[in-house]
Amino acid sequence: MTGSKIIWEALIKEGVTTVFGYPGGAILPAYDALVDYPQIHHVLTRHEQGAAHMAEGYARVGGDVGVCAATSGPGATNLVTGLADAMMDSIPIIAITGQVPTNLLGNDAFQETDVTGITQPITKHNYLVTDVHELPHVMKEAFYVARTGRPGPVLIDICKDVQNASTEFDYEAIEVKLPGFNPFFGIDEDKVRKAAELINNSRKPLIIAGHGVQMGNATQELRALAEKAEIPITTTLLGLGDIPEGHPLALGMCGMHGEAHTNMAVQACDLLIGIGMRFDDRVTGRLDSFARHAKIIHMELDPAEVSKNVRPDVALVGDCKEGLQALLPLVHPARHQGWLNEIRGWQADGQERDILGAEVDELIPPYVMRQLWHATQGRCIMATDVGQHQMWEAQYFLHDRPRQLITSGGLGTMGFALPAAIGAQMAAPEALVWAVAGDGGFQMTMQELAVIVQEKLPLKIAIINNGFLGMVRQWQQLFYDKRYSGTPMLSPDFVKIADAYDIPGCRVNRREDVAAAFEQAHNTDGPFLIEFRVKEEVNVYPMVAPGAGVSDLIRRPKVVQGPSGVAPAW
């Protein structure tokens, strides 16, 4: 069997039905063979970055590996942002790239790039295949590595002559042996007992739940622990949906733009239980002031993440689901009403500062996000870009299930939302999917609108257009004396852009038109785009300044607007 056929045969054996890609000279043999594999649906993207993000969105919603493909040189390097994004957020994707023939390697041949060298630090593993006899094993091993342990991206770079060469192919007979790769850790029973003892003796326990809870399918166990010992839960950005946000123990997101009451709870708790999260700087702020009064339990799959930022009193290295199942029988039923009342007091104070309480006529983004939640009744998949709108979505759209929010957490990639939403829609074709982007990020990948039409996807799109690179402008306002350097942005007419792709849409400038626009979008078969032209200089609050502790929140003053006529602090 030829190398090019081996690629597709292996994908079929791994259960792959969809590949996002962009062909070119060095991967033409594989694309030629693809014609004989109609069971694999190839999605022609308009840029390779879009292919990588679509594979991410597909994997994030579908729960299995996403696959993207590109040619050598610029095709491969255009995948880099998506690979880095997947690496930071532990998303399993396989990137297949063509490479120049083996006899030209190192000759600076046309479109030759050392893509394995480039992607080494941003992939879980990568391969350069120069011998067709290695290809079947590499394909099987790559999927094993991508899926096993902490998931992540794997790149397979295949020389063009390897794709044309032939070898024997018996996929089932291949045995993956990786002596240096052992991601499975048994549960340490002594540490589980110590963790349970800390929980049972705690008066003010608090859980920070992260993305690992969803990746490990451990949301039920998380909820069982919280309810048994009455422990409130705050989440990271990617952990939103670990527990329904309407649950009485759910506090919302913590960290840089987390609710004030969640950060106050982190600072006041006497036991902090981090589950499936890595204590990154957006959560902790200044490390030497983080949770100073708390004992810390850290439950995490990847041992490299334990003690990297925060040193725990008890480290439970291993699968979240197994760890929680082991912990649950040892935890005593408990009630912490005094602790919960203390947090609710802070929460009430925060509600008095909520910008939605302002009686204003302007169209502001938090209002749009909350109206979108009302319009969908929370029953949709949300894919967001990065920036202010991302934080407003996290604050004002209430997530109630895992894999509902698709967003770039670690890398913070502008241009992520639209292609990731396309991947999400293809993984869940019956679901309502909304892509929410800012005017800046949308223009980075808006050429993928063509894919929506070509694939006949019913995707809905909301653009929050404030005429700025919003979050950068906010930092300039708060920390650079309002010197708006490089952030005012002129945008095209997004409704006309959509129309050029034969996607209907509308523009909203007034609050009273928001609900009708969402209704029109939902009543339209197929895709729909809404451009919201919102008030320009609105800030995301609360905010922990870079380098500050999470106690040092910048907060919006209490809303006193209304009949008094006093303007709210934006």
PDB file of C-alpha atoms in Angstrom, residues 323-570:
ATOM      1  CA  GLY A 323      -9.089  10.771  42.380  1.00  0.00           C
ATOM      2  CA  LEU A 324     -12.533  12.125  43.223  1.00  0.00           C
ATOM      3  CA  GLN A 325     -14.026   8.630  43.332  1.00  0.00           C
ATOM      4  CA  ALA A 326     -11.341   7.611  45.811  1.00  0.00           C
ATOM      5  CA  LEU A 327     -11.829  10.738  47.892  1.00  0.00           C
ATOM      6  CA  LEU A 328     -15.613  10.728  48.120  1.00  0.00           C
ATOM      7  CA  PRO A 329     -16.107   7.828  50.592  1.00  0.00           C
ATOM      8  CA  LEU A 330     -13.552   9.344  52.994  1.00  0.00           C
ATOM      9  CA  VAL A 331     -15.128  12.802  53.102  1.00  0.00           C
ATOM     10  CA  HIS A 332     -17.655  13.372  55.868  1.00  0.00           C
ATOM     11  CA  PRO A 333     -20.984  15.054  55.178  1.00  0.00           C
ATOM     12  CA  ALA A 334     -20.709  18.633  56.374  1.00  0.00           C
ATOM     13  CA  ARG A 335     -22.398  22.014  56.321  1.00  0.00           C
ATOM     14  CA  HIS A 336     -20.668  25.365  56.035  1.00  0.00           C
ATOM     15  CA  GLN A 337     -23.542  27.843  56.167  1.00  0.00           C
ATOM     16  CA  GLY A 338     -21.515  30.525  57.943  1.00  0.00           C
ATOM     17  CA  TRP A 339     -18.854  30.377  55.230  1.00  0.00           C
ATOM     18  CA  LEU A 340     -21.443  30.448  52.458  1.00  0.00           C
ATOM     19  CA  ASN A 341     -23.201  33.421  54.052  1.00  0.00           C
ATOM     20  CA  GLU A 342     -19.906  35.280  54.194  1.00  0.00           C
ATOM     21  CA  ILE A 343     -19.410  34.704  50.464  1.00  0.00           C
ATOM     22  CA  ARG A 344     -22.995  35.703  49.669  1.00  0.00           C
ATOM     23  CA  GLY A 345     -22.425  38.976  51.481  1.00  0.00           C
ATOM     24  CA  TRP A 346     -19.556  39.736  49.109  1.00  0.00           C
ATOM     25  CA  GLN A 347     -21.713  38.563  46.201  1.00  0.00           C
ATOM     26  CA  ALA A 348     -24.500  41.009  47.135  1.00  0.00           C
ATOM     27  CA  ASP A 349     -21.992  43.840  47.175  1.00  0.00           C
ATOM     28  CA  GLY A 350     -20.874  42.838  43.696  1.00  0.00           C
ATOM     29  CA  GLN A 351     -24.436  42.855  42.421  1.00  0.00           C
ATOM     30  CA  GLU A 352     -24.769  46.483  43.498  1.00  0.00           C
ATOM     31  CA  ARG A 353     -21.875  47.266  41.165  1.00  0.00           C
ATOM     32  CA  ASP A 354     -23.229  45.261  38.227  1.00  0.00           C
ATOM     33  CA  ILE A 355     -23.310  47.325  35.067  1.00  0.00           C
ATOM     34  CA  LEU A 356     -26.624  45.707  34.127  1.00  0.00           C
ATOM     35  CA  GLY A 357     -28.138  47.618  37.022  1.00  0.00           C
ATOM     36  CA  ALA A 358     -27.449  50.911  35.285  1.00  0.00           C
ATOM     37  CA  GLU A 359     -30.474  52.522  33.682  1.00  0.00           C
ATOM     38  CA  VAL A 360     -28.786  53.645  30.499  1.00  0.00           C
ATOM     39  CA  ASP A 361     -29.788  54.000  26.905  1.00  0.00           C
ATOM     40  CA  GLU A 362     -26.452  52.975  25.411  1.00  0.00           C
ATOM     41  CA  LEU A 363     -25.898  49.572  23.869  1.00  0.00           C
ATOM     42  CA  ILE A 364     -23.299  47.894  26.092  1.00  0.00           C
ATOM     43  CA  PRO A 365     -21.737  44.444  25.535  1.00  0.00           C
ATOM     44  CA  PRO A 366     -22.747  42.857  28.878  1.00  0.00           C
ATOM     45  CA  TYR A 367     -26.379  43.559  27.968  1.00  0.00           C
ATOM     46  CA  VAL A 368     -25.886  41.826  24.606  1.00  0.00           C
ATOM     47  CA  MET A 369     -24.361  38.771  26.269  1.00  0.00           C
ATOM     48  CA  ARG A 370     -27.132  38.448  28.823  1.00  0.00           C
ATOM     49  CA  GLN A 371     -29.773  38.863  26.107  1.00  0.00           C
ATOM     50  CA  LEU A 372     -28.094  36.116  24.101  1.00  0.00           C
ATOM     51  CA  TRP A 373     -28.348  33.864  27.128  1.00  0.00           C
ATOM     52  CA  HIS A 374     -32.049  34.713  27.454  1.00  0.00           C
ATOM     53  CA  ALA A 375     -32.648  34.221  23.715  1.00  0.00           C
ATOM     54  CA  THR A 376     -31.071  30.765  23.702  1.00  0.00           C
ATOM     55  CA  GLN A 377     -32.185  29.852  27.228  1.00  0.00           C
ATOM     56  CA  GLY A 378     -28.582  28.807  27.621  1.00  0.00           C
ATOM     57  CA  ARG A 379     -29.055  25.924  25.192  1.00  0.00           C
ATOM     58  CA  CYS A 380     -26.249  26.465  22.751  1.00  0.00           C
ATOM     59  CA  ILE A 381     -22.536  26.061  22.247  1.00  0.00           C
ATOM     60  CA  MET A 382     -20.607  29.310  22.548  1.00  0.00           C
ATOM     61  CA  ALA A 383     -17.310  29.867  20.759  1.00  0.00           C
ATOM     62  CA  THR A 384     -15.563  33.101  21.634  1.00  0.00           C
ATOM     63  CA  ASP A 385     -12.502  34.951  20.513  1.00  0.00           C
ATOM     64  CA  VAL A 386     -10.144  36.642  22.961  1.00  0.00           C
ATOM     65  CA  GLY A 387     -10.530  39.996  24.610  1.00  0.00           C
ATOM     66  CA  GLN A 388     -13.222  41.985  26.360  1.00  0.00           C
ATOM     67  CA  HIS A 389     -16.135  40.164  24.737  1.00  0.00           C
ATOM     68  CA  GLN A 390     -14.619  36.863  25.915  1.00  0.00           C
ATOM     69  CA  MET A 391     -14.690  38.040  29.523  1.00  0.00           C
ATOM     70  CA  TRP A 392     -18.191  39.490  29.217  1.00  0.00           C
ATOM     71  CA  GLU A 393     -19.373  36.175  27.803  1.00  0.00           C
ATOM     72  CA  ALA A 394     -17.788  34.398  30.764  1.00  0.00           C
ATOM     73  CA  GLN A 395     -19.497  36.788  33.180  1.00  0.00           C
ATOM     74  CA  TYR A 396     -22.961  37.223  31.659  1.00  0.00           C
ATOM     75  CA  PHE A 397     -23.729  34.010  29.752  1.00  0.00           C
ATOM     76  CA  LEU A 398     -24.528  31.338  32.334  1.00  0.00           C
ATOM     77  CA  HIS A 399     -23.004  27.986  31.395  1.00  0.00           C
ATOM     78  CA  ASP A 400     -24.656  24.867  32.666  1.00  0.00           C
ATOM     79  CA  ARG A 401     -22.800  21.964  31.082  1.00  0.00           C
ATOM     80  CA  PRO A 402     -19.333  20.789  30.024  1.00  0.00           C
ATOM     81  CA  ARG A 403     -17.984  21.583  26.562  1.00  0.00           C
ATOM     82  CA  GLN A 404     -20.504  24.407  26.186  1.00  0.00           C
ATOM     83  CA  LEU A 405     -17.883  27.174  26.075  1.00  0.00           C
ATOM     84  CA  ILE A 406     -15.219  26.852  23.389  1.00  0.00           C
ATOM     85  CA  THR A 407     -12.550  29.475  23.880  1.00  0.00           C
ATOM     86  CA  SER A 408      -8.818  29.999  23.736  1.00  0.00           C
ATOM     87  CA  GLY A 409      -7.752  29.971  27.377  1.00  0.00           C
ATOM     88  CA  GLY A 410      -3.998  29.575  27.555  1.00  0.00           C
ATOM     89  CA  LEU A 411      -2.673  31.122  24.366  1.00  0.00           C
ATOM     90  CA  GLY A 412      -5.354  33.805  24.051  1.00  0.00           C
ATOM     91  CA  THR A 413      -5.660  33.580  20.291  1.00  0.00           C
ATOM     92  CA  MET A 414      -7.447  36.312  18.369  1.00  0.00           C
ATOM     93  CA  GLY A 415      -9.193  34.861  15.338  1.00  0.00           C
ATOM     94  CA  PHE A 416     -10.063  31.656  17.191  1.00  0.00           C
ATOM     95  CA  ALA A 417     -13.845  32.024  17.449  1.00  0.00           C
ATOM     96  CA  LEU A 418     -15.095  31.683  13.882  1.00  0.00           C
ATOM     97  CA  PRO A 419     -13.062  28.653  12.761  1.00  0.00           C
ATOM     98  CA  ALA A 420     -13.426  26.956  16.155  1.00  0.00           C
ATOM     99  CA  ALA A 421     -17.187  27.438  15.936  1.00  0.00           C
ATOM    100  CA  ILE A 422     -17.162  25.827  12.490  1.00  0.00           C
ATOM    101  CA  GLY A 423     -15.374  22.804  13.950  1.00  0.00           C
ATOM    102  CA  ALA A 424     -17.811  22.736  16.864  1.00  0.00           C
ATOM    103  CA  GLN A 425     -20.806  22.882  14.506  1.00  0.00           C
ATOM    104  CA  MET A 426     -19.443  19.961  12.483  1.00  0.00           C
ATOM    105  CA  ALA A 427     -18.919  17.929  15.643  1.00  0.00           C
ATOM    106  CA  ALA A 428     -22.453  18.728  16.824  1.00  0.00           C
ATOM    107  CA  PRO A 429     -24.489  19.340  13.666  1.00  0.00           C
ATOM    108  CA  GLU A 430     -27.821  19.388  15.514  1.00  0.00           C
ATOM    109  CA  ALA A 431     -26.699  21.926  18.096  1.00  0.00           C
ATOM    110  CA  LEU A 432     -27.215  25.673  18.028  1.00  0.00           C
ATOM    111  CA  VAL A 433     -23.734  27.185  17.816  1.00  0.00           C
ATOM    112  CA  TRP A 434     -22.898  30.862  18.271  1.00  0.00           C
ATOM    113  CA  ALA A 435     -19.536  32.381  17.368  1.00  0.00           C
ATOM    114  CA  VAL A 436     -18.911  35.574  19.322  1.00  0.00           C
ATOM    115  CA  ALA A 437     -15.996  37.752  18.282  1.00  0.00           C
ATOM    116  CA  GLY A 438     -14.707  41.271  18.571  1.00  0.00           C
ATOM    117  CA  ASP A 439     -14.214  43.478  15.542  1.00  0.00           C
ATOM    118  CA  GLY A 440     -10.448  42.929  15.739  1.00  0.00           C
ATOM    119  CA  GLY A 441     -10.332  39.160  16.106  1.00  0.00           C
ATOM    120  CA  PHE A 442     -13.079  38.565  13.558  1.00  0.00           C
ATOM    121  CA  GLN A 443     -11.028  40.273  10.860  1.00  0.00           C
ATOM    122  CA  MET A 444      -8.145  37.866  11.461  1.00  0.00           C
ATOM    123  CA  THR A 445     -10.007  34.794  10.199  1.00  0.00           C
ATOM    124  CA  MET A 446     -13.230  36.095   8.615  1.00  0.00           C
ATOM    125  CA  GLN A 447     -12.320  34.492   5.304  1.00  0.00           C
ATOM    126  CA  GLU A 448     -13.626  31.261   6.857  1.00  0.00           C
ATOM    127  CA  LEU A 449     -17.161  32.589   6.255  1.00  0.00           C
ATOM    128  CA  ALA A 450     -16.784  30.834   2.915  1.00  0.00           C
ATOM    129  CA  VAL A 451     -16.505  27.485   4.711  1.00  0.00           C
ATOM    130  CA  ILE A 452     -19.816  28.079   6.472  1.00  0.00           C
ATOM    131  CA  VAL A 453     -21.536  28.503   3.126  1.00  0.00           C
ATOM    132  CA  GLN A 454     -19.666  25.718   1.379  1.00  0.00           C
ATOM    133  CA  GLU A 455     -20.502  23.274   4.167  1.00  0.00           C
ATOM    134  CA  LYS A 456     -24.083  24.581   4.565  1.00  0.00           C
ATOM    135  CA  LEU A 457     -23.678  25.158   8.298  1.00  0.00           C
ATOM    136  CA  PRO A 458     -26.412  26.921  10.335  1.00  0.00           C
ATOM    137  CA  LEU A 459     -23.828  28.771  12.419  1.00  0.00           C
ATOM    138  CA  LYS A 460     -24.825  32.070  14.033  1.00  0.00           C
ATOM    139  CA  ILE A 461     -22.315  34.898  14.467  1.00  0.00           C
ATOM    140  CA  ALA A 462     -22.266  37.925  16.768  1.00  0.00           C
ATOM    141  CA  ILE A 463     -19.635  40.632  16.329  1.00  0.00           C
ATOM    142  CA  ILE A 464     -19.145  43.026  19.217  1.00  0.00           C
ATOM    143  CA  ASN A 465     -17.861  46.101  17.410  1.00  0.00           C
ATOM    144  CA  ASN A 466     -16.569  48.822  19.724  1.00  0.00           C
ATOM    145  CA  GLY A 467     -14.143  50.365  17.249  1.00  0.00           C
ATOM    146  CA  PHE A 468     -11.123  49.390  19.311  1.00  0.00           C
ATOM    147  CA  LEU A 469      -8.876  46.516  20.192  1.00  0.00           C
ATOM    148  CA  GLY A 470     -10.934  46.620  23.336  1.00  0.00           C
ATOM    149  CA  MET A 471      -8.895  44.874  25.997  1.00  0.00           C
ATOM    150  CA  VAL A 472      -5.663  46.517  24.894  1.00  0.00           C
ATOM    151  CA  ARG A 473      -7.422  49.868  24.972  1.00  0.00           C
ATOM    152  CA  GLN A 474      -8.641  49.099  28.487  1.00  0.00           C
ATOM    153  CA  TRP A 475      -5.063  48.446  29.633  1.00  0.00           C
ATOM    154  CA  GLN A 476      -3.968  51.669  27.943  1.00  0.00           C
ATOM    155  CA  GLN A 477      -6.707  53.556  29.763  1.00  0.00           C
ATOM    156  CA  LEU A 478      -5.919  52.084  33.160  1.00  0.00           C
ATOM    157  CA  PHE A 479      -2.130  51.746  33.042  1.00  0.00           C
ATOM    158  CA  TYR A 480      -0.844  54.003  30.230  1.00  0.00           C
ATOM    159  CA  ASP A 481      -2.663  57.260  30.964  1.00  0.00           C
ATOM    160  CA  LYS A 482      -5.228  56.721  28.204  1.00  0.00           C
ATOM    161  CA  ARG A 483      -2.645  56.937  25.422  1.00  0.00           C
ATOM    162  CA  TYR A 484      -4.483  54.901  22.789  1.00  0.00           C
ATOM    163  CA  SER A 485      -1.578  53.819  20.637  1.00  0.00           C
ATOM    164  CA  GLY A 486      -2.511  51.451  17.822  1.00  0.00           C
ATOM    165  CA  THR A 487      -5.884  50.430  19.228  1.00  0.00           C
ATOM    166  CA  PRO A 488      -8.565  52.537  17.454  1.00  0.00           C
ATOM    167  CA  MET A 489      -9.824  50.321  14.634  1.00  0.00           C
ATOM    168  CA  LEU A 490     -11.686  51.070  11.438  1.00  0.00           C
ATOM    169  CA  SER A 491     -13.666  48.052  10.290  1.00  0.00           C
ATOM    170  CA  PRO A 492     -15.494  47.187   7.096  1.00  0.00           C
ATOM    171  CA  ASP A 493     -19.246  46.882   6.899  1.00  0.00           C
ATOM    172  CA  PHE A 494     -19.550  43.395   8.393  1.00  0.00           C
ATOM    173  CA  VAL A 495     -23.131  42.956   7.182  1.00  0.00           C
ATOM    174  CA  LYS A 496     -22.013  43.649   3.620  1.00  0.00           C
ATOM    175  CA  ILE A 497     -19.081  41.277   4.076  1.00  0.00           C
ATOM    176  CA  ALA A 498     -21.512  38.560   5.156  1.00  0.00           C
ATOM    177  CA  ASP A 499     -23.801  39.385   2.251  1.00  0.00           C
ATOM    178  CA  ALA A 500     -20.889  38.920  -0.142  1.00  0.00           C
ATOM    179  CA  TYR A 501     -20.684  35.342   1.127  1.00  0.00           C
ATOM    180  CA  ASP A 502     -24.480  34.990   0.793  1.00  0.00           C
ATOM    181  CA  ILE A 503     -24.937  35.013   4.571  1.00  0.00           C
ATOM    182  CA  PRO A 504     -27.880  37.137   5.782  1.00  0.00           C
ATOM    183  CA  GLY A 505     -27.344  39.539   8.621  1.00  0.00           C
ATOM    184  CA  CYS A 506     -28.284  42.758  10.354  1.00  0.00           C
ATOM    185  CA  ARG A 507     -26.775  45.562  12.388  1.00  0.00           C
ATOM    186  CA  VAL A 508     -27.904  46.589  15.849  1.00  0.00           C
ATOM    187  CA  ASN A 509     -27.214  50.000  17.344  1.00  0.00           C
ATOM    188  CA  ARG A 510     -29.921  50.220  20.042  1.00  0.00           C
ATOM    189  CA  ARG A 511     -30.717  48.196  23.142  1.00  0.00           C
ATOM    190  CA  GLU A 512     -34.358  47.820  22.190  1.00  0.00           C
ATOM    191  CA  ASP A 513     -33.403  46.013  18.965  1.00  0.00           C
ATOM    192  CA  VAL A 514     -31.206  43.320  20.522  1.00  0.00           C
ATOM    193  CA  ALA A 515     -33.872  40.746  21.341  1.00  0.00           C
ATOM    194  CA  ALA A 516     -35.519  41.092  17.901  1.00  0.00           C
ATOM    195  CA  ALA A 517     -32.171  40.559  16.187  1.00  0.00           C
ATOM    196  CA  PHE A 518     -31.546  37.338  18.093  1.00  0.00           C
ATOM    197  CA  GLU A 519     -35.072  36.185  17.240  1.00  0.00           C
ATOM    198  CA  GLN A 520     -34.445  36.924  13.564  1.00  0.00           C
ATOM    199  CA  ALA A 521     -31.198  34.957  13.678  1.00  0.00           C
ATOM    200  CA  HIS A 522     -32.873  31.971  15.281  1.00  0.00           C
ATOM    201  CA  ASN A 523     -35.787  32.072  12.865  1.00  0.00           C
ATOM    202  CA  THR A 524     -33.469  32.069   9.875  1.00  0.00           C
ATOM    203  CA  ASP A 525     -32.584  28.703   8.401  1.00  0.00           C
ATOM    204  CA  GLY A 526     -28.843  28.548   7.928  1.00  0.00           C
ATOM    205  CA  PRO A 527     -26.202  31.016   9.053  1.00  0.00           C
ATOM    206  CA  PHE A 528     -26.836  34.545  10.253  1.00  0.00           C
ATOM    207  CA  LEU A 529     -24.532  37.401  11.273  1.00  0.00           C
ATOM    208  CA  ILE A 530     -25.311  40.252  13.672  1.00  0.00           C
ATOM    209  CA  GLU A 531     -23.013  43.218  14.095  1.00  0.00           C
ATOM    210  CA  PHE A 532     -23.552  44.972  17.425  1.00  0.00           C
ATOM    211  CA  ARG A 533     -22.170  48.484  17.402  1.00  0.00           C
ATOM    212  CA  VAL A 534     -21.684  49.017  21.091  1.00  0.00           C
ATOM    213  CA  LYS A 535     -20.544  51.867  23.299  1.00  0.00           C
ATOM    214  CA  GLU A 536     -16.826  52.250  22.715  1.00  0.00           C
ATOM    215  CA  GLU A 537     -15.093  52.772  26.048  1.00  0.00           C
ATOM    216  CA  VAL A 538     -16.665  50.208  28.348  1.00  0.00           C
ATOM    217  CA  ASN A 539     -14.337  48.265  30.635  1.00  0.00           C
ATOM    218  CA  VAL A 540     -14.409  44.736  31.985  1.00  0.00           C
ATOM    219  CA  TYR A 541     -14.670  44.749  35.775  1.00  0.00           C
ATOM    220  CA  PRO A 542     -13.530  43.506  38.177  1.00  0.00           C
ATOM    221  CA  MET A 543      -9.909  43.415  37.111  1.00  0.00           C
ATOM    222  CA  VAL A 544      -6.714  42.282  38.781  1.00  0.00           C
ATOM    223  CA  ALA A 545      -3.900  44.389  37.403  1.00  0.00           C
ATOM    224  CA  PRO A 546      -0.945  42.491  35.913  1.00  0.00           C
ATOM    225  CA  GLY A 547       1.518  41.704  38.684  1.00  0.00           C
ATOM    226  CA  ALA A 548      -0.981  42.487  41.450  1.00  0.00           C
ATOM    227  CA  GLY A 549      -2.514  40.093  43.941  1.00  0.00           C
ATOM    228  CA  VAL A 550      -6.069  38.891  43.506  1.00  0.00           C
ATOM    229  CA  SER A 551      -7.020  40.930  46.589  1.00  0.00           C
ATOM    230  CA  ASP A 552      -6.096  44.119  44.762  1.00  0.00           C
ATOM    231  CA  LEU A 553      -9.167  44.256  42.583  1.00  0.00           C
ATOM    232  CA  ILE A 554     -10.041  47.217  40.420  1.00  0.00           C
ATOM    233  CA  ARG A 555     -13.803  47.401  40.779  1.00  0.00           C
ATOM    234  CA  ARG A 556     -16.599  49.403  39.241  1.00  0.00           C
ATOM    235  CA  PRO A 557     -18.110  51.844  41.743  1.00  0.00           C
ATOM    236  CA  LYS A 558     -21.565  50.992  42.959  1.00  0.00           C
ATOM    237  CA  VAL A 559     -24.211  51.839  40.404  1.00  0.00           C
ATOM    238  CA  VAL A 560     -26.148  54.911  41.516  1.00  0.00           C
ATOM    239  CA  GLN A 561     -27.571  55.796  38.135  1.00  0.00           C
ATOM    240  CA  GLY A 562     -31.256  55.904  37.405  1.00  0.00           C
ATOM    241  CA  PRO A 563     -33.717  58.622  38.301  1.00  0.00           C
ATOM    242  CA  SER A 564     -30.916  60.488  40.044  1.00  0.00           C
ATOM    243  CA  GLY A 565     -29.294  60.982  36.647  1.00  0.00           C
ATOM    244  CA  VAL A 566     -25.827  60.148  37.915  1.00  0.00           C
ATOM    245  CA  ALA A 567     -23.882  58.483  35.124  1.00  0.00           C
ATOM    246  CA  PRO A 568     -22.517  54.982  35.754  1.00  0.00           C
ATOM    247  CA  ALA A 569     -18.783  54.355  35.769  1.00  0.00           C
ATOM    248  CA  TRP A 570     -18.075  52.428  32.606  1.00  0.00           C
TER     249      TRP A 570
END
